[in-house]
């Protein structure tokens, strides 16, 4: 009897959370909080969906193609480390797109969640650069970072002679970010400025108690004109 009461009460509370106006709930997620939460999401969840577009030479020209992929958050400015394989349809689409554009989405796990739509997700849009001529030192850093998040990837890392497929290091540099924190009455929904997303790394570093050398420094980090005094977390 008591168990049924608790279950019924939880359902009522859940329903209220979806219908009450925002001023009767906790403070709504701010843009700054959303940027930080998006960075945390991309660090905590290391698989996503890569969306590309079929090239003009294809019978499916202009149609979208999306597939699960791995990523690793190895750069302090928010760029993502990827491994591309020419055998992959996604990679073929990227190579044949003059701008090498993709959209990459990451979702909070929804297993056991009554309403998956209440979970956060983020779409990271930008262009992909293949890293063909990097130094051995940088390649080793990428390998160390990537395998930290994906231990199984050691079998197909770029340069591994035992890999079943040829692979390349690549980097996704962001130009557009769209975030859905959950339901809009208490969560932020909308675009996140790329520079704000980049700055949020410093709070992520603090939260995870990371050392500076645990994160690769992007060669273009200074181009973002980071001003840490502009935003206070």
CSV table of C-alpha atoms in Angstrom, one decimal:
chain,number,residue,atom,x,y,z
A,1,UNK,CA,0.0,0.0,0.0
A,2,UNK,CA,2.8,2.4,1.0
A,3,UNK,CA,4.7,1.6,-2.2
A,4,UNK,CA,1.6,2.4,-4.3
A,5,UNK,CA,1.3,5.7,-2.5
A,6,UNK,CA,4.9,6.6,-3.2
A,7,UNK,CA,4.6,5.6,-6.9
A,8,UNK,CA,1.4,7.7,-7.2
A,9,UNK,CA,3.0,10.7,-5.5
A,10,UNK,CA,6.0,10.5,-7.9
A,11,UNK,CA,3.7,10.5,-10.9
A,12,UNK,CA,1.9,13.6,-9.6
A,13,UNK,CA,5.2,15.4,-9.0
A,14,UNK,CA,6.4,14.4,-12.4
A,15,UNK,CA,3.2,15.7,-14.0
A,16,UNK,CA,3.5,19.0,-12.1
A,17,UNK,CA,7.0,19.4,-13.4
A,18,UNK,CA,5.7,19.4,-16.9
A,19,UNK,CA,2.9,21.8,-16.4
A,20,UNK,CA,3.8,24.4,-13.8
A,21,UNK,CA,5.0,27.8,-15.1
A,22,UNK,CA,8.7,28.2,-14.8
A,23,UNK,CA,8.5,30.8,-12.0
A,24,UNK,CA,7.0,28.1,-9.8
A,25,UNK,CA,9.9,25.7,-10.5
A,26,UNK,CA,13.6,25.9,-9.9
A,27,UNK,CA,15.5,28.6,-11.8
A,28,UNK,CA,15.6,28.0,-15.5
A,29,UNK,CA,18.9,26.8,-17.0
A,30,UNK,CA,20.9,29.8,-18.2
A,31,UNK,CA,22.9,30.2,-21.4
A,32,UNK,CA,26.1,30.0,-19.5
A,33,UNK,CA,25.0,26.9,-17.6
A,34,UNK,CA,23.8,25.3,-20.9
A,35,UNK,CA,27.3,25.9,-22.4
A,36,UNK,CA,28.9,24.2,-19.4
A,37,UNK,CA,26.4,21.3,-19.4
A,38,UNK,CA,26.9,20.8,-23.1
A,39,UNK,CA,30.6,20.4,-22.6
A,40,UNK,CA,30.1,18.0,-19.7
A,41,UNK,CA,27.7,16.0,-21.9
A,42,UNK,CA,30.2,15.7,-24.7
A,43,UNK,CA,32.8,14.6,-22.3
A,44,UNK,CA,30.6,12.1,-20.4
A,45,UNK,CA,29.0,10.5,-23.5
A,46,UNK,CA,31.6,9.6,-26.1
A,47,UNK,CA,29.4,8.2,-28.9
A,48,UNK,CA,27.2,10.3,-31.1
A,49,UNK,CA,25.5,10.4,-34.4
A,50,UNK,CA,27.4,11.9,-37.4
A,51,UNK,CA,25.2,13.4,-40.1
A,52,UNK,CA,26.6,14.1,-43.6
A,53,UNK,CA,25.1,14.7,-47.0
A,54,UNK,CA,25.4,12.5,-50.1
A,55,UNK,CA,27.5,14.2,-52.8
A,56,UNK,CA,26.1,15.5,-56.1
A,57,UNK,CA,27.7,12.5,-57.9
A,58,UNK,CA,25.5,10.1,-55.9
A,59,UNK,CA,22.1,8.8,-56.9
A,60,UNK,CA,21.1,10.0,-53.4
A,61,UNK,CA,22.5,13.5,-54.0
A,62,UNK,CA,21.6,16.0,-51.3
A,63,UNK,CA,20.0,13.4,-49.0
A,64,UNK,CA,21.2,13.2,-45.4
A,65,UNK,CA,23.0,10.2,-44.0
A,66,UNK,CA,23.5,9.6,-40.3
A,67,UNK,CA,25.4,6.9,-38.4
A,68,UNK,CA,26.7,6.3,-34.9
A,69,UNK,CA,30.4,7.3,-34.4
A,70,UNK,CA,33.0,7.7,-31.7
A,71,UNK,CA,34.5,11.0,-30.6
A,72,UNK,CA,36.9,12.2,-28.0
A,73,UNK,CA,37.0,15.7,-26.4
A,74,UNK,CA,40.8,16.2,-26.8
A,75,UNK,CA,40.9,19.9,-27.5
A,76,UNK,CA,40.4,22.7,-24.9
A,77,UNK,CA,38.4,24.9,-27.3
A,78,UNK,CA,35.7,22.2,-27.9
A,79,UNK,CA,36.9,20.7,-31.2
A,80,UNK,CA,36.4,17.0,-31.3
A,81,UNK,CA,38.9,14.3,-32.3
A,82,UNK,CA,37.6,11.7,-34.8
A,83,UNK,CA,38.9,8.7,-36.6
A,84,UNK,CA,37.9,8.6,-40.3
A,85,UNK,CA,38.0,5.5,-42.4
A,86,UNK,CA,37.7,5.8,-46.2
A,87,UNK,CA,35.6,2.7,-46.2
A,88,UNK,CA,32.9,4.5,-44.2
A,89,UNK,CA,30.0,6.1,-46.0
A,90,UNK,CA,30.2,9.1,-43.6
A,91,UNK,CA,33.9,9.6,-44.5
A,92,UNK,CA,33.2,9.4,-48.2
A,93,UNK,CA,30.5,12.1,-47.9
A,94,UNK,CA,32.9,14.3,-45.9
A,95,UNK,CA,35.7,13.9,-48.5
A,96,UNK,CA,33.3,14.8,-51.4
A,97,UNK,CA,31.8,17.9,-49.6
A,98,UNK,CA,33.9,20.9,-50.6
A,99,UNK,CA,33.4,22.4,-47.1
A,100,UNK,CA,33.8,19.0,-45.3
A,101,UNK,CA,30.7,19.8,-43.2
A,102,UNK,CA,28.9,17.5,-40.8
A,103,UNK,CA,26.5,17.8,-37.9
A,104,UNK,CA,27.3,15.7,-34.9
A,105,UNK,CA,24.8,15.1,-32.1
A,106,UNK,CA,25.3,13.7,-28.6
A,107,UNK,CA,22.4,12.7,-26.4
A,108,UNK,CA,22.2,12.0,-22.7
A,109,UNK,CA,21.4,8.3,-22.0
A,110,UNK,CA,17.7,7.6,-21.7
A,111,UNK,CA,17.6,4.0,-20.5
A,112,UNK,CA,15.1,3.7,-17.6
A,113,UNK,CA,13.9,7.3,-18.1
A,114,UNK,CA,10.1,7.7,-18.2
A,115,UNK,CA,10.3,10.7,-20.6
A,116,UNK,CA,13.5,10.6,-22.8
A,117,UNK,CA,12.5,14.0,-24.2
A,118,UNK,CA,13.4,15.5,-20.8
A,119,UNK,CA,17.1,14.5,-21.4
A,120,UNK,CA,19.7,16.9,-22.8
A,121,UNK,CA,21.1,16.7,-26.3
A,122,UNK,CA,23.4,18.9,-28.4
A,123,UNK,CA,24.1,19.3,-32.1
A,124,UNK,CA,27.6,20.3,-33.0
A,125,UNK,CA,28.0,21.6,-36.5
A,126,UNK,CA,31.2,22.5,-38.3
A,127,UNK,CA,33.9,21.3,-40.7
A,128,UNK,CA,36.2,18.3,-40.5
A,129,UNK,CA,40.0,18.6,-41.1
A,130,UNK,CA,42.0,15.4,-41.7
A,131,UNK,CA,45.3,15.5,-39.8
A,132,UNK,CA,47.6,13.8,-42.3
A,133,UNK,CA,50.9,15.6,-41.6
A,134,UNK,CA,51.0,15.8,-37.8
A,135,UNK,CA,54.1,15.1,-35.8
A,136,UNK,CA,54.7,11.8,-34.0
A,137,UNK,CA,54.3,13.6,-30.7
A,138,UNK,CA,50.9,14.9,-31.5
A,139,UNK,CA,49.8,11.6,-32.9
A,140,UNK,CA,50.8,9.9,-29.6
A,141,UNK,CA,48.9,12.5,-27.7
A,142,UNK,CA,45.8,11.9,-29.8
A,143,UNK,CA,46.2,8.2,-29.3
A,144,UNK,CA,46.5,8.6,-25.5
A,145,UNK,CA,43.5,10.9,-25.4
A,146,UNK,CA,41.3,8.9,-27.7
A,147,UNK,CA,42.0,5.5,-26.1
A,148,UNK,CA,41.2,7.0,-22.7
A,149,UNK,CA,37.6,7.4,-23.9
A,150,UNK,CA,37.6,4.4,-26.2
A,151,UNK,CA,40.0,1.6,-25.1
A,152,UNK,CA,38.7,-0.7,-27.8
A,153,UNK,CA,39.9,1.7,-30.5
A,154,UNK,CA,43.5,0.7,-30.0
A,155,UNK,CA,42.9,-2.0,-32.7
A,156,UNK,CA,42.2,0.6,-35.5
A,157,UNK,CA,44.1,3.6,-34.5
A,158,UNK,CA,45.8,5.5,-37.4
A,159,UNK,CA,49.2,4.0,-38.1
A,160,UNK,CA,48.4,0.6,-36.6
A,161,UNK,CA,49.6,-1.9,-39.1
A,162,UNK,CA,47.3,-4.5,-37.6
A,163,UNK,CA,44.2,-2.4,-38.2
A,164,UNK,CA,41.6,-4.1,-40.5
A,165,UNK,CA,41.0,-0.8,-42.2
A,166,UNK,CA,43.1,2.3,-43.1
A,167,UNK,CA,42.2,5.2,-40.8
A,168,UNK,CA,43.1,8.9,-40.4
A,169,UNK,CA,43.0,11.3,-37.5
A,170,UNK,CA,40.6,14.1,-38.0
A,171,UNK,CA,39.3,17.1,-36.1
A,172,UNK,CA,35.8,18.6,-36.0
A,173,UNK,CA,36.0,22.4,-35.6
A,174,UNK,CA,32.7,23.9,-34.6
A,175,UNK,CA,30.9,26.9,-36.1
A,176,UNK,CA,27.4,26.3,-34.8
A,177,UNK,CA,26.0,24.7,-31.6
A,178,UNK,CA,22.4,24.0,-30.9
A,179,UNK,CA,21.4,22.7,-27.4
A,180,UNK,CA,18.2,21.2,-26.0
A,181,UNK,CA,18.5,20.9,-22.2
A,182,UNK,CA,15.2,19.1,-21.8
A,183,UNK,CA,11.8,20.7,-21.4
A,184,UNK,CA,11.9,24.4,-22.2
A,185,UNK,CA,10.1,25.6,-19.0
A,186,UNK,CA,13.2,24.7,-16.9
A,187,UNK,CA,15.9,24.1,-19.5
A,188,UNK,CA,17.7,26.2,-22.1
A,189,UNK,CA,16.8,25.5,-25.7
A,190,UNK,CA,18.7,27.3,-28.5
A,191,UNK,CA,22.0,28.2,-29.9
A,192,UNK,CA,25.2,28.4,-27.8
A,193,UNK,CA,27.9,30.8,-29.1
A,194,UNK,CA,31.0,28.9,-30.0
A,195,UNK,CA,33.3,31.2,-28.0
A,196,UNK,CA,31.2,30.7,-24.9
A,197,UNK,CA,31.3,26.9,-25.4
A,198,UNK,CA,35.1,27.2,-25.6
A,199,UNK,CA,35.4,29.2,-22.4
A,200,UNK,CA,33.3,26.7,-20.5
A,201,UNK,CA,36.2,24.2,-20.7
A,202,UNK,CA,37.9,26.0,-17.8
A,203,UNK,CA,34.9,25.1,-15.5
A,204,UNK,CA,34.8,21.6,-16.9
A,205,UNK,CA,38.5,21.2,-16.1
A,206,UNK,CA,37.9,22.4,-12.5
A,207,UNK,CA,34.9,20.1,-12.1
A,208,UNK,CA,36.9,17.1,-13.3
A,209,UNK,CA,40.1,18.3,-11.5
A,210,UNK,CA,42.0,17.9,-14.7
A,211,UNK,CA,45.6,18.8,-15.1
A,212,UNK,CA,46.4,21.2,-18.0
A,213,UNK,CA,48.3,18.5,-19.8
A,214,UNK,CA,45.3,16.2,-19.8
A,215,UNK,CA,43.8,18.3,-22.5
A,216,UNK,CA,45.5,19.0,-25.8
A,217,UNK,CA,45.8,22.7,-26.7
A,218,UNK,CA,44.3,23.4,-30.1
A,219,UNK,CA,46.6,25.2,-32.4
A,220,UNK,CA,43.8,27.8,-33.1
A,221,UNK,CA,42.9,28.4,-29.5
A,222,UNK,CA,44.3,32.0,-29.6
A,223,UNK,CA,42.1,32.7,-32.6
A,224,UNK,CA,39.0,32.4,-30.4
A,225,UNK,CA,40.1,35.5,-28.5
A,226,UNK,CA,39.3,34.0,-25.1
A,227,UNK,CA,38.6,36.6,-22.5
A,228,UNK,CA,38.1,34.7,-19.2
A,229,UNK,CA,37.1,38.0,-17.4
A,230,UNK,CA,34.1,38.4,-19.7
A,231,UNK,CA,32.2,35.5,-18.2
A,232,UNK,CA,32.1,34.5,-14.5
A,233,UNK,CA,31.0,31.0,-13.7
